[in-house]
Amino acid sequence: CGTTGESPTLTYAEHKEIIVTAVKCAGGRVPVMAGTGSNNTAEAIDFTKHAEKAGADAALVVAPYYNKPTQEGLFQHYKAIANATALPIFIYNIPGRSVINIADATLARLAEACPNIAGVKDATGDLARIATLKHLVGDRLVLLSGEDMTMVGFNAMGGEGVISVVSNLAPHLSAKVQRLSLAGEHQKAREAHAPLVPLINALFAETNPIPVKYAAHLMRKCSTHVRLPLVAPSVAVQTSMRAELSALGLI
């Protein structure tokens, strides 16, 4: 349960139910990384313990939003969550939504203090920091991109994958990009990524997940409904989304 899953407008019961449902649907075929973050540490711990009990394979814990903790507060927040579970914890750094940035030094400190902190989902768009993180933590943390547009460059800098929005629509194309880039075939990865660029741009023409849910609706995967305060996409976004999906043969 994250941005694309509209987690801010889920009730606590819905959030927990979705984790259970995802684990059941996966049926062990693929790992399930459950979104268990909150700006309330006790609540994040509760969600994470629930995910562990439900059979999730890892927890993705977003940086606390709105209350803007210090770096020491961030350290204590993640340490408390990690100490409350045996699940691998992936820290989600997305300052564009949470306002705060988790500093490289804080991530390195957490990696040293908490053995089950396994990785970082980085949605800063700052590829240079990947080099810094690799210098600080080596292979201790798995570094995953949180941005579709920079996924090739992210892996080239030492990243190991992506948690993707566009993969909800074109998983086969996104997976091809990852296979090539992780194999060191960066030119081929760029060529495979290029056809996705117009679709990625369309997906973020308005606030995620408004466009991606509309796109999934066009592909007959779900309804267009989003909960307030999100609203339906504009006519312009609807038109561009239909065009980009058609161009890729997805509808």
XYZ file of N, CA and C in Angstrom:
753
model
N 0.854 -1.185 0.000
C 0.000 0.000 0.000
C 0.886 1.230 0.000
N 0.964 1.894 -1.133
C 1.781 3.092 -1.227
C 1.057 4.168 -2.003
N 1.835 5.007 -2.677
C 1.254 6.126 -3.417
C 0.249 5.644 -4.458
N 0.661 4.699 -5.282
C -0.202 4.219 -6.358
C -1.428 3.500 -5.810
N -1.309 2.919 -4.629
C -2.433 2.239 -3.995
C -3.308 3.136 -3.147
N -3.086 4.450 -3.235
C -3.891 5.427 -2.492
C -3.886 5.175 -0.984
N -2.737 4.829 -0.436
C -2.674 4.507 0.993
C -3.147 5.632 1.917
N -2.941 6.918 1.569
C -3.398 7.951 2.507
C -4.904 7.969 2.743
N -5.679 7.417 1.813
C -7.131 7.443 1.983
C -7.707 6.068 2.311
N -6.851 5.130 2.677
C -7.320 3.844 3.176
C -7.550 3.934 4.679
N -8.569 3.248 5.164
C -8.704 3.092 6.605
C -7.641 2.107 7.083
N -7.386 2.081 8.388
C -6.408 1.131 8.918
C -6.817 -0.297 8.586
N -8.113 -0.583 8.716
C -8.596 -1.934 8.433
C -8.410 -2.289 6.964
N -8.683 -1.352 6.075
C -8.490 -1.593 4.643
C -7.025 -1.837 4.330
N -6.154 -1.031 4.920
C -4.713 -1.167 4.698
C -4.265 -2.586 5.060
N -4.695 -3.039 6.214
C -4.296 -4.375 6.665
C -4.908 -5.466 5.790
N -6.149 -5.273 5.397
C -6.815 -6.256 4.544
C -6.120 -6.383 3.195
N -5.671 -5.269 2.643
C -4.995 -5.301 1.347
C -3.693 -6.083 1.434
N -2.967 -5.934 2.533
C -1.726 -6.696 2.700
C -2.027 -8.192 2.711
N -3.034 -8.594 3.473
C -3.416 -10.007 3.533
C -3.820 -10.512 2.151
N -4.612 -9.719 1.444
C -5.082 -10.112 0.111
C -3.928 -10.241 -0.873
N -2.980 -9.307 -0.811
C -1.829 -9.358 -1.719
C -1.002 -10.617 -1.491
N -0.794 -10.965 -0.233
C -0.024 -12.176 0.079
C -0.745 -13.409 -0.455
N -2.055 -13.458 -0.265
C -2.827 -14.609 -0.752
C -2.793 -14.696 -2.272
N -2.944 -13.558 -2.932
C -2.944 -13.554 -4.400
C -1.580 -13.934 -4.969
N -0.515 -13.486 -4.310
C 0.837 -13.825 -4.776
C 1.091 -15.315 -4.635
N 0.589 -15.903 -3.573
C 0.691 -17.345 -3.393
C 2.106 -17.878 -3.434
N 3.068 -17.059 -3.038
C 4.456 -17.498 -3.040
C 5.133 -17.428 -4.392
N 4.419 -17.013 -5.432
C 5.008 -16.943 -6.775
C 6.008 -15.803 -6.889
N 5.709 -14.703 -6.219
C 6.591 -13.538 -6.214
C 6.646 -12.991 -4.791
N 7.733 -12.316 -4.424
C 7.798 -11.731 -3.084
C 6.811 -10.576 -2.938
N 6.310 -10.389 -1.738
C 5.414 -9.277 -1.429
C 6.122 -8.320 -0.474
N 6.316 -7.085 -0.932
C 6.865 -6.029 -0.083
C 5.693 -5.135 0.322
N 5.299 -5.212 1.564
C 4.121 -4.493 2.036
C 4.483 -3.079 2.460
N 3.673 -2.116 2.045
C 3.854 -0.746 2.509
C 3.323 -0.615 3.923
N 4.200 -0.279 4.870
C 3.792 -0.237 6.280
C 4.180 1.071 6.956
N 4.457 2.095 6.168
C 4.931 3.346 6.739
C 3.824 4.209 7.317
N 4.221 5.108 8.192
C 3.316 6.081 8.795
C 4.164 7.183 9.410
N 3.559 8.348 9.628
C 4.278 9.390 10.361
C 4.072 9.254 11.865
N 3.453 8.168 12.261
C 3.282 7.785 13.661
C 4.061 6.492 13.860
N 5.143 6.533 14.617
C 6.025 5.367 14.739
C 5.275 4.147 15.255
N 4.433 4.327 16.262
C 3.689 3.197 16.822
C 2.780 2.564 15.773
N 2.173 3.393 14.941
C 1.306 2.881 13.881
C 2.114 2.130 12.829
N 3.280 2.651 12.472
C 4.143 1.964 11.511
C 4.583 0.606 12.049
N 4.880 0.549 13.334
C 5.243 -0.729 13.951
C 4.073 -1.701 13.872
N 2.875 -1.221 14.159
C 1.685 -2.072 14.110
C 1.452 -2.609 12.701
N 1.537 -1.749 11.698
C 1.377 -2.189 10.313
C 2.444 -3.226 9.937
N 3.680 -2.983 10.380
C 4.783 -3.877 10.020
C 4.622 -5.241 10.681
N 4.226 -5.254 11.940
C 3.972 -6.528 12.616
C 2.829 -7.280 11.935
N 1.825 -6.552 11.521
C 0.708 -7.179 10.808
C 1.183 -7.790 9.493
N 2.020 -7.060 8.757
C 2.538 -7.571 7.486
C 3.351 -8.838 7.697
N 4.145 -8.855 8.753
C 4.941 -10.050 9.059
C 4.028 -11.235 9.356
N 3.016 -11.018 10.172
C 2.074 -12.082 10.518
C 1.309 -12.564 9.294
N 1.017 -11.645 8.368
C 0.263 -11.996 7.159
C 1.091 -12.788 6.158
N 2.416 -12.792 6.327
C 3.276 -13.551 5.431
C 3.994 -12.740 4.381
N 4.015 -11.417 4.543
C 4.782 -10.578 3.609
C 6.265 -10.911 3.708
N 6.982 -10.654 2.633
C 8.407 -10.975 2.580
C 9.292 -9.824 3.026
N 8.778 -8.604 2.965
C 9.540 -7.420 3.360
C 8.553 -6.290 3.608
N 9.050 -5.222 4.229
C 8.217 -4.042 4.478
C 8.878 -2.822 3.865
N 8.069 -2.004 3.206
C 8.528 -0.738 2.641
C 7.979 0.378 3.525
N 8.887 1.140 4.142
C 8.489 2.109 5.165
C 8.857 3.514 4.707
N 7.843 4.287 4.355
C 8.060 5.638 3.844
C 8.526 6.563 4.959
N 9.282 7.585 4.586
C 9.722 8.592 5.551
C 8.509 9.284 6.163
N 8.552 9.570 7.459
C 7.424 10.257 8.102
C 7.161 11.607 7.444
N 5.919 11.831 7.098
C 5.514 13.037 6.382
C 4.833 14.009 7.349
N 4.818 15.240 6.999
C 4.141 16.344 7.683
C 4.826 16.766 8.982
N 5.131 15.825 9.900
C 5.694 16.265 11.178
C 7.191 16.563 11.132
N 7.853 16.280 10.011
C 9.221 16.748 9.735
C 10.227 16.462 10.861
N 10.473 15.185 11.161
C 11.460 14.872 12.191
C 12.873 15.257 11.763
N 13.733 15.438 12.748
C 15.149 15.667 12.486
C 15.786 14.365 12.014
N 17.052 14.435 11.619
C 17.759 13.215 11.220
C 17.843 12.233 12.389
N 18.014 12.746 13.603
C 18.020 11.859 14.771
C 16.646 11.221 14.956
N 15.586 12.009 14.733
C 14.241 11.455 14.817
C 14.001 10.373 13.778
N 14.493 10.586 12.568
C 14.378 9.573 11.522
C 15.120 8.298 11.917
N 16.308 8.468 12.465
C 17.085 7.306 12.902
C 16.310 6.514 13.949
N 15.793 7.199 14.957
C 15.074 6.515 16.029
C 13.781 5.873 15.516
N 13.111 6.534 14.592
C 11.880 6.004 13.986
C 12.145 4.670 13.299
N 13.125 4.649 12.418
C 13.406 3.421 11.674
C 14.016 2.344 12.556
N 14.812 2.748 13.515
C 15.396 1.765 14.435
C 14.305 1.069 15.231
N 13.324 1.830 15.709
C 12.227 1.241 16.479
C 11.427 0.255 15.637
N 11.179 0.597 14.388
C 10.431 -0.301 13.504
C 11.238 -1.565 13.227
N 12.508 -1.395 12.903
C 13.357 -2.551 12.596
C 13.480 -3.488 13.790
N 13.557 -2.919 14.985
C 13.704 -3.738 16.190
C 12.424 -4.485 16.552
N 11.307 -4.091 15.953
C 10.017 -4.697 16.288
C 9.645 -5.856 15.371
N 10.491 -6.165 14.389
C 10.142 -7.179 13.396
C 11.382 -7.911 12.909
N 11.151 -9.102 12.375
C 12.234 -9.828 11.707
C 12.217 -9.600 10.202
N 11.196 -8.901 9.705
C 11.110 -8.647 8.265
C 12.257 -7.770 7.786
N 12.744 -7.990 6.568
C 13.646 -7.015 5.948
C 12.905 -5.693 5.747
N 13.548 -4.603 6.123
C 12.949 -3.278 6.016
C 13.597 -2.515 4.869
N 12.771 -1.964 3.991
C 13.247 -1.075 2.937
C 12.765 0.335 3.260
N 13.704 1.258 3.361
C 13.404 2.648 3.673
C 13.019 3.366 2.386
N 11.924 4.099 2.437
C 11.421 4.803 1.251
C 11.680 6.293 1.426
N 12.619 6.802 0.643
C 12.997 8.214 0.716
C 12.366 8.959 -0.451
N 11.364 9.779 -0.168
C 10.630 10.501 -1.213
C 10.320 11.912 -0.718
N 11.336 12.764 -0.677
C 11.145 14.110 -0.127
C 10.106 14.945 -0.863
N 9.818 14.626 -2.119
C 8.794 15.364 -2.842
C 7.420 15.228 -2.220
N 7.202 14.153 -1.481
C 5.921 13.938 -0.809
C 6.031 14.044 0.710
N 7.151 13.631 1.265
C 7.285 13.639 2.727
C 7.905 14.924 3.263
N 8.398 15.777 2.374
C 9.022 17.078 2.680
C 10.465 16.921 3.148
N 10.742 15.925 3.969
C 12.099 15.747 4.484
C 12.886 14.769 3.617
N 14.202 14.941 3.618
C 15.116 14.027 2.937
C 15.883 13.240 3.987
N 15.966 11.943 3.801
C 16.764 11.116 4.708
C 18.207 11.191 4.236
N 19.068 11.767 5.044
C 20.451 12.018 4.654
C 21.206 10.712 4.442
N 22.192 10.764 3.559
C 23.023 9.587 3.304
C 23.653 9.077 4.592
N 24.134 9.988 5.421
C 24.775 9.592 6.678
C 23.789 8.879 7.599
N 22.534 9.300 7.581
C 21.513 8.640 8.402
C 21.236 7.235 7.886
N 21.174 7.083 6.578
C 20.976 5.757 5.991
C 22.139 4.834 6.333
N 23.350 5.357 6.255
C 24.528 4.556 6.594
C 24.505 4.159 8.067
N 24.102 5.080 8.913
C 24.011 4.799 10.348
C 22.975 3.710 10.630
N 21.840 3.775 9.953
C 20.808 2.755 10.116
C 21.278 1.397 9.609
N 22.004 1.399 8.508
C 22.527 0.144 7.963
C 23.454 -0.536 8.955
N 24.213 0.257 9.681
C 25.145 -0.296 10.667
C 24.419 -0.753 11.926
N 23.383 -0.024 12.320
C 22.719 -0.297 13.596
C 21.669 -1.398 13.522
N 21.092 -1.603 12.344
C 19.930 -2.495 12.226
C 20.163 -3.530 11.128
N 20.509 -4.760 11.490
C 20.821 -5.776 10.477
C 19.691 -6.056 9.500
N 18.435 -5.881 9.929
C 17.329 -6.205 9.023
C 16.869 -5.022 8.181
N 17.537 -3.884 8.284
C 17.302 -2.833 7.295
C 18.068 -3.239 6.042
N 17.305 -3.601 5.014
C 17.877 -4.295 3.866
C 18.137 -3.411 2.667
N 17.432 -2.269 2.573
C 17.612 -1.471 1.374
C 16.883 -0.147 1.429
N 16.978 0.565 0.310
C 16.397 1.894 0.177
C 15.671 1.987 -1.159
N 14.456 2.507 -1.128
C 13.778 2.941 -2.346
C 13.997 4.440 -2.444
N 14.744 4.860 -3.445
C 15.127 6.262 -3.572
C 14.324 6.933 -4.678
N 13.494 7.885 -4.285
C 12.696 8.635 -5.257
C 13.079 10.104 -5.239
N 14.361 10.364 -5.037
C 14.839 11.752 -5.033
C 15.144 12.252 -6.431
N 15.401 11.335 -7.371
C 15.817 11.736 -8.711
C 17.260 12.171 -8.788
N 17.978 12.065 -7.687
C 19.378 12.502 -7.608
C 20.291 11.293 -7.804
N 20.748 11.093 -9.034
C 21.579 9.929 -9.322
C 22.942 10.016 -8.659
N 23.417 11.232 -8.414
C 24.737 11.384 -7.800
C 24.776 10.779 -6.406
N 23.668 10.817 -5.701
C 23.691 10.303 -4.333
C 23.848 8.787 -4.299
N 23.538 8.107 -5.409
C 23.725 6.661 -5.443
C 25.202 6.325 -5.293
N 26.048 7.111 -5.944
C 27.488 6.902 -5.807
C 27.929 7.121 -4.366
N 27.380 8.149 -3.728
C 27.724 8.423 -2.333
C 27.269 7.289 -1.425
N 26.049 6.821 -1.624
C 25.542 5.726 -0.797
C 26.352 4.448 -0.988
N 26.707 4.146 -2.231
C 27.531 2.957 -2.475
C 28.876 3.085 -1.774
N 29.418 4.300 -1.753
C 30.681 4.535 -1.054
C 30.514 4.313 0.446
N 29.388 4.753 0.998
C 29.180 4.670 2.447
C 28.807 3.266 2.915
N 27.975 2.568 2.152
C 27.442 1.289 2.640
C 27.861 0.096 1.796
N 28.534 0.327 0.670
C 28.942 -0.781 -0.185
C 27.739 -1.579 -0.655
N 27.807 -2.892 -0.462
C 26.700 -3.759 -0.854
C 25.784 -4.091 0.318
N 25.963 -3.384 1.419
C 25.159 -3.667 2.620
C 23.667 -3.416 2.385
N 23.327 -2.392 1.598
C 21.932 -2.073 1.308
C 21.620 -2.278 -0.170
N 20.460 -2.819 -0.453
C 19.952 -2.902 -1.817
C 19.364 -1.540 -2.177
N 19.818 -0.971 -3.278
C 19.356 0.354 -3.692
C 18.389 0.207 -4.865
N 17.157 0.626 -4.653
C 16.107 0.524 -5.662
C 15.628 1.912 -6.050
N 15.460 2.130 -7.338
C 14.928 3.406 -7.808
C 13.428 3.473 -7.545
N 12.956 4.665 -7.228
C 11.529 4.892 -7.111
C 10.996 5.726 -8.252
N 11.788 5.851 -9.325
C 11.403 6.717 -10.435
C 11.616 5.997 -11.764
N 10.566 5.898 -12.544
C 10.643 5.206 -13.832
C 11.560 5.904 -14.829
N 11.574 7.233 -14.799
C 12.320 7.957 -15.820
C 13.821 7.768 -15.684
N 14.316 7.551 -14.478
C 15.764 7.450 -14.269
C 16.222 6.024 -13.978
N 15.396 5.036 -14.273
C 15.729 3.673 -13.866
C 17.017 3.146 -14.502
N 17.290 3.519 -15.732
C 18.503 3.022 -16.394
C 19.742 3.649 -15.771
N 19.736 4.960 -15.619
C 20.859 5.639 -15.008
C 21.074 5.219 -13.572
N 20.001 4.968 -12.852
C 20.089 4.535 -11.459
C 20.866 3.231 -11.355
N 20.514 2.267 -12.196
C 21.222 0.990 -12.174
C 22.669 1.147 -12.615
N 22.909 2.016 -13.579
C 24.280 2.240 -14.047
C 25.165 2.803 -12.943
N 24.565 3.540 -12.002
C 25.314 4.122 -10.890
C 25.484 3.161 -9.724
N 24.934 1.958 -9.852
C 25.080 0.973 -8.786
C 23.785 0.501 -8.179
N 22.648 0.978 -8.701
C 21.355 0.515 -8.218
C 21.068 -0.908 -8.653
N 20.016 -1.483 -8.065
C 19.735 -2.896 -8.304
C 18.285 -3.164 -8.685
N 17.596 -2.134 -9.183
C 16.225 -2.369 -9.608
C 15.357 -1.155 -9.415
N 14.062 -1.350 -9.614
C 13.111 -0.239 -9.537
C 11.799 -0.726 -8.937
N 11.186 0.128 -8.152
C 9.795 -0.055 -7.739
C 9.010 0.946 -8.565
N 8.207 0.437 -9.481
C 7.801 1.191 -10.659
C 6.303 1.455 -10.723
N 5.943 2.587 -11.318
C 4.545 2.890 -11.631
C 4.178 2.328 -13.006
N 5.046 2.557 -13.994
C 4.740 2.124 -15.355
C 4.629 0.603 -15.459
N 5.258 -0.114 -14.532
C 5.175 -1.576 -14.555
C 3.763 -2.088 -14.305
N 2.921 -1.254 -13.716
C 1.523 -1.647 -13.562
C 0.825 -1.789 -14.908
N 1.362 -1.127 -15.920
C 0.753 -1.127 -17.254
C 1.543 -1.952 -18.258
N 2.861 -1.897 -18.167
C 3.729 -2.576 -19.137
C 4.832 -3.341 -18.416
N 4.463 -4.337 -17.625
C 5.485 -5.052 -16.845
C 6.532 -5.737 -17.705
N 6.122 -6.241 -18.870
C 7.065 -6.933 -19.742
C 8.123 -5.978 -20.286
N 7.732 -4.757 -20.608
C 8.687 -3.778 -21.133
C 9.614 -3.272 -20.032
N 9.049 -3.012 -18.871
C 9.861 -2.548 -17.749
C 10.845 -3.627 -17.307
N 10.394 -4.867 -17.277
C 11.273 -5.970 -16.888
C 12.424 -6.130 -17.879
N 12.151 -5.915 -19.154
C 13.216 -5.996 -20.161
C 14.284 -4.945 -19.898
N 13.865 -3.726 -19.573
C 14.822 -2.663 -19.247
C 15.687 -3.082 -18.069
N 15.065 -3.651 -17.056
C 15.816 -4.058 -15.867
C 16.798 -5.184 -16.178
N 16.353 -6.165 -16.916
C 17.250 -7.281 -17.252
C 18.489 -6.783 -17.982
N 18.288 -5.910 -18.942
C 19.411 -5.400 -19.730
C 20.333 -4.525 -18.890
N 19.760 -3.623 -18.118
C 20.606 -2.701 -17.354
C 21.365 -3.425 -16.257
N 20.732 -4.380 -15.599
C 21.417 -5.120 -14.539
C 22.469 -6.068 -15.100
N 22.352 -6.394 -16.382
C 23.380 -7.207 -17.045
C 24.511 -6.348 -17.590
N 24.427 -5.044 -17.384
C 25.466 -4.140 -17.874
C 25.289 -3.722 -19.317
N 24.167 -4.083 -19.920
C 23.890 -3.721 -21.315
C 23.177 -2.360 -21.341
N 23.900 -1.320 -20.975
C 23.259 -0.033 -20.733
C 22.710 0.610 -22.009
N 23.407 0.459 -23.119
C 22.899 1.023 -24.371
C 21.605 0.328 -24.786
N 21.594 -0.988 -24.701
C 20.380 -1.731 -25.035
C 19.255 -1.397 -24.055
N 19.618 -1.180 -22.793
C 18.613 -0.805 -21.794
C 17.999 0.549 -22.129
N 18.845 1.494 -22.565
C 18.323 2.812 -22.951
C 17.381 2.688 -24.144
N 17.759 1.837 -25.096
C 16.914 1.640 -26.275
C 15.573 1.001 -25.893
N 15.607 0.086 -24.925
C 14.370 -0.551 -24.474
C 13.510 0.411 -23.660
N 14.169 1.339 -22.991
C 13.465 2.310 -22.153
C 12.818 3.416 -22.979
N 13.432 3.749 -24.096
C 12.986 4.900 -24.892
C 11.497 4.865 -25.252
N 10.944 3.719 -25.687
C 9.516 3.720 -26.029
C 8.601 3.984 -24.833
N 9.120 3.765 -23.623
C 8.317 3.980 -22.421
C 8.263 5.445 -21.998
N 9.209 6.241 -22.489
C 9.336 7.623 -22.007
C 8.057 8.441 -22.187
N 7.414 8.432 -23.371
C 6.172 9.207 -23.497
C 5.080 8.746 -22.536
N 4.987 7.441 -22.306
C 3.992 6.928 -21.368
C 4.316 7.366 -19.944
N 5.586 7.306 -19.573
C 5.984 7.745 -18.232
C 5.647 9.217 -18.031
N 5.937 10.029 -19.030
C 5.585 11.453 -18.934
C 4.080 11.639 -18.751
N 3.301 10.861 -19.484
C 1.846 10.963 -19.362
C 1.367 10.532 -17.977
N 2.053 9.553 -17.401
C 1.654 9.051 -16.085
C 1.834 10.078 -14.977
N 2.709 11.052 -15.220
C 2.968 12.049 -14.181
C 2.557 13.453 -14.618
N 1.681 13.517 -15.627
C 1.162 14.811 -16.058
C 0.245 15.406 -14.999
N -0.372 14.546 -14.219
C -1.129 14.949 -13.034
C -0.713 14.037 -11.886
N -1.192 14.326 -10.705
C -0.738 13.623 -9.506
C -0.958 12.116 -9.604
N 0.097 11.354 -9.375
C -0.020 9.905 -9.247
C -0.837 9.607 -7.977
N -1.821 8.699 -8.072
C -2.101 7.692 -9.094
C -3.262 8.020 -10.030
N -3.615 9.271 -10.188
C -4.765 9.601 -11.044
C -4.581 9.065 -12.465
N -3.461 9.386 -13.151
C -3.323 8.902 -14.527
C -3.186 7.386 -14.642
N -2.441 6.758 -13.727
C -2.213 5.319 -13.866
C -3.503 4.536 -13.630
N -4.363 5.017 -12.744
C -5.630 4.314 -12.549
C -6.531 4.472 -13.774
N -6.478 5.633 -14.403
C -7.251 5.811 -15.632
C -6.708 4.892 -16.728
N -5.380 4.808 -16.815
C -4.764 3.929 -17.812
C -5.142 2.476 -17.561
N -5.093 2.062 -16.303
C -5.468 0.688 -15.964
C -6.935 0.424 -16.303
N -7.757 1.438 -16.150
C -9.164 1.313 -16.545
C -9.280 1.083 -18.052
N -8.502 1.830 -18.843
C -8.531 1.643 -20.294
C -8.097 0.228 -20.672
N -7.248 -0.367 -19.831
C -6.786 -1.734 -20.067
C -7.702 -2.764 -19.405
N -8.820 -2.285 -18.859
C -9.834 -3.134 -18.233
C -9.304 -3.862 -17.005
N -8.471 -3.178 -16.243
C -7.910 -3.756 -15.024
C -8.603 -3.249 -13.761
N -9.177 -2.057 -13.797
C -9.825 -1.502 -12.613
C -10.742 -0.363 -13.033
N -11.458 0.197 -12.069
C -12.300 1.356 -12.350
C -11.444 2.619 -12.349
N -12.043 3.725 -12.717
C -11.332 5.010 -12.702
C -11.444 5.701 -11.351
N -12.164 5.123 -10.426
C -12.476 5.799 -9.164
C -11.224 6.066 -8.335
N -11.101 7.292 -7.868
C -10.109 7.650 -6.852
C -10.853 8.357 -5.727
N -10.314 8.269 -4.529
C -10.970 8.879 -3.380
C -10.537 10.333 -3.222
N -11.488 11.158 -2.850
C -11.157 12.545 -2.534
C -10.111 12.595 -1.420
N -9.162 13.541 -1.528
C -9.178 14.732 -2.376
C -8.650 14.543 -3.801
N -8.311 13.333 -4.219
C -7.967 13.113 -5.622
C -9.250 13.126 -6.450
N -9.113 13.520 -7.703
C -10.260 13.589 -8.610
C -9.884 12.952 -9.948
N -10.857 12.780 -10.808
C -10.630 12.169 -12.118
C -9.659 13.002 -12.949
N -8.948 12.364 -13.888
C -8.005 13.108 -14.725
C -8.712 14.073 -15.661
N -7.992 15.100 -16.053
C -8.518 16.060 -17.027
C -8.708 15.384 -18.382
N -9.461 16.020 -19.229
C -9.677 15.499 -20.587
C -8.353 15.387 -21.330
N -7.469 16.353 -21.128
C -6.166 16.325 -21.802
C -5.362 15.100 -21.391
N -5.368 14.781 -20.104
C -4.641 13.603 -19.627
C -5.298 12.332 -20.146
N -6.604 12.285 -20.158
C -7.295 11.115 -20.700
C -6.914 10.879 -22.159
N -6.854 11.946 -22.922
C -6.525 11.841 -24.346
C -5.095 11.370 -24.546
N -4.162 11.952 -23.805
C -2.756 11.570 -23.965
C -2.519 10.148 -23.481
N -3.198 9.754 -22.420
C -3.014 8.399 -21.909
C -3.507 7.366 -22.907
N -4.645 7.633 -23.494
C -5.165 6.708 -24.508
C -4.198 6.604 -25.696
N -3.633 7.732 -26.099
C -2.711 7.747 -27.235
C -1.441 6.965 -26.925
N -0.887 7.152 -25.726
C 0.370 6.479 -25.394
C 0.173 4.983 -25.204
N -0.922 4.592 -24.615
C -1.197 3.159 -24.483
C -1.396 2.520 -25.853
N -2.064 3.220 -26.735
C -2.270 2.704 -28.096
C -0.952 2.567 -28.837
N -0.068 3.546 -28.664
C 1.222 3.522 -29.353
C 2.054 2.309 -28.957
N 1.880 1.847 -27.723
C 2.637 0.691 -27.244
C 1.868 -0.616 -27.422
N 0.703 -0.533 -28.026
C -0.093 -1.731 -28.249
C -0.710 -2.303 -26.989
N -0.897 -1.455 -25.981
C -1.435 -1.926 -24.705
C -2.959 -1.877 -24.668
N -3.548 -1.130 -25.592
C -5.005 -1.147 -25.759
C -5.320 -1.214 -27.254
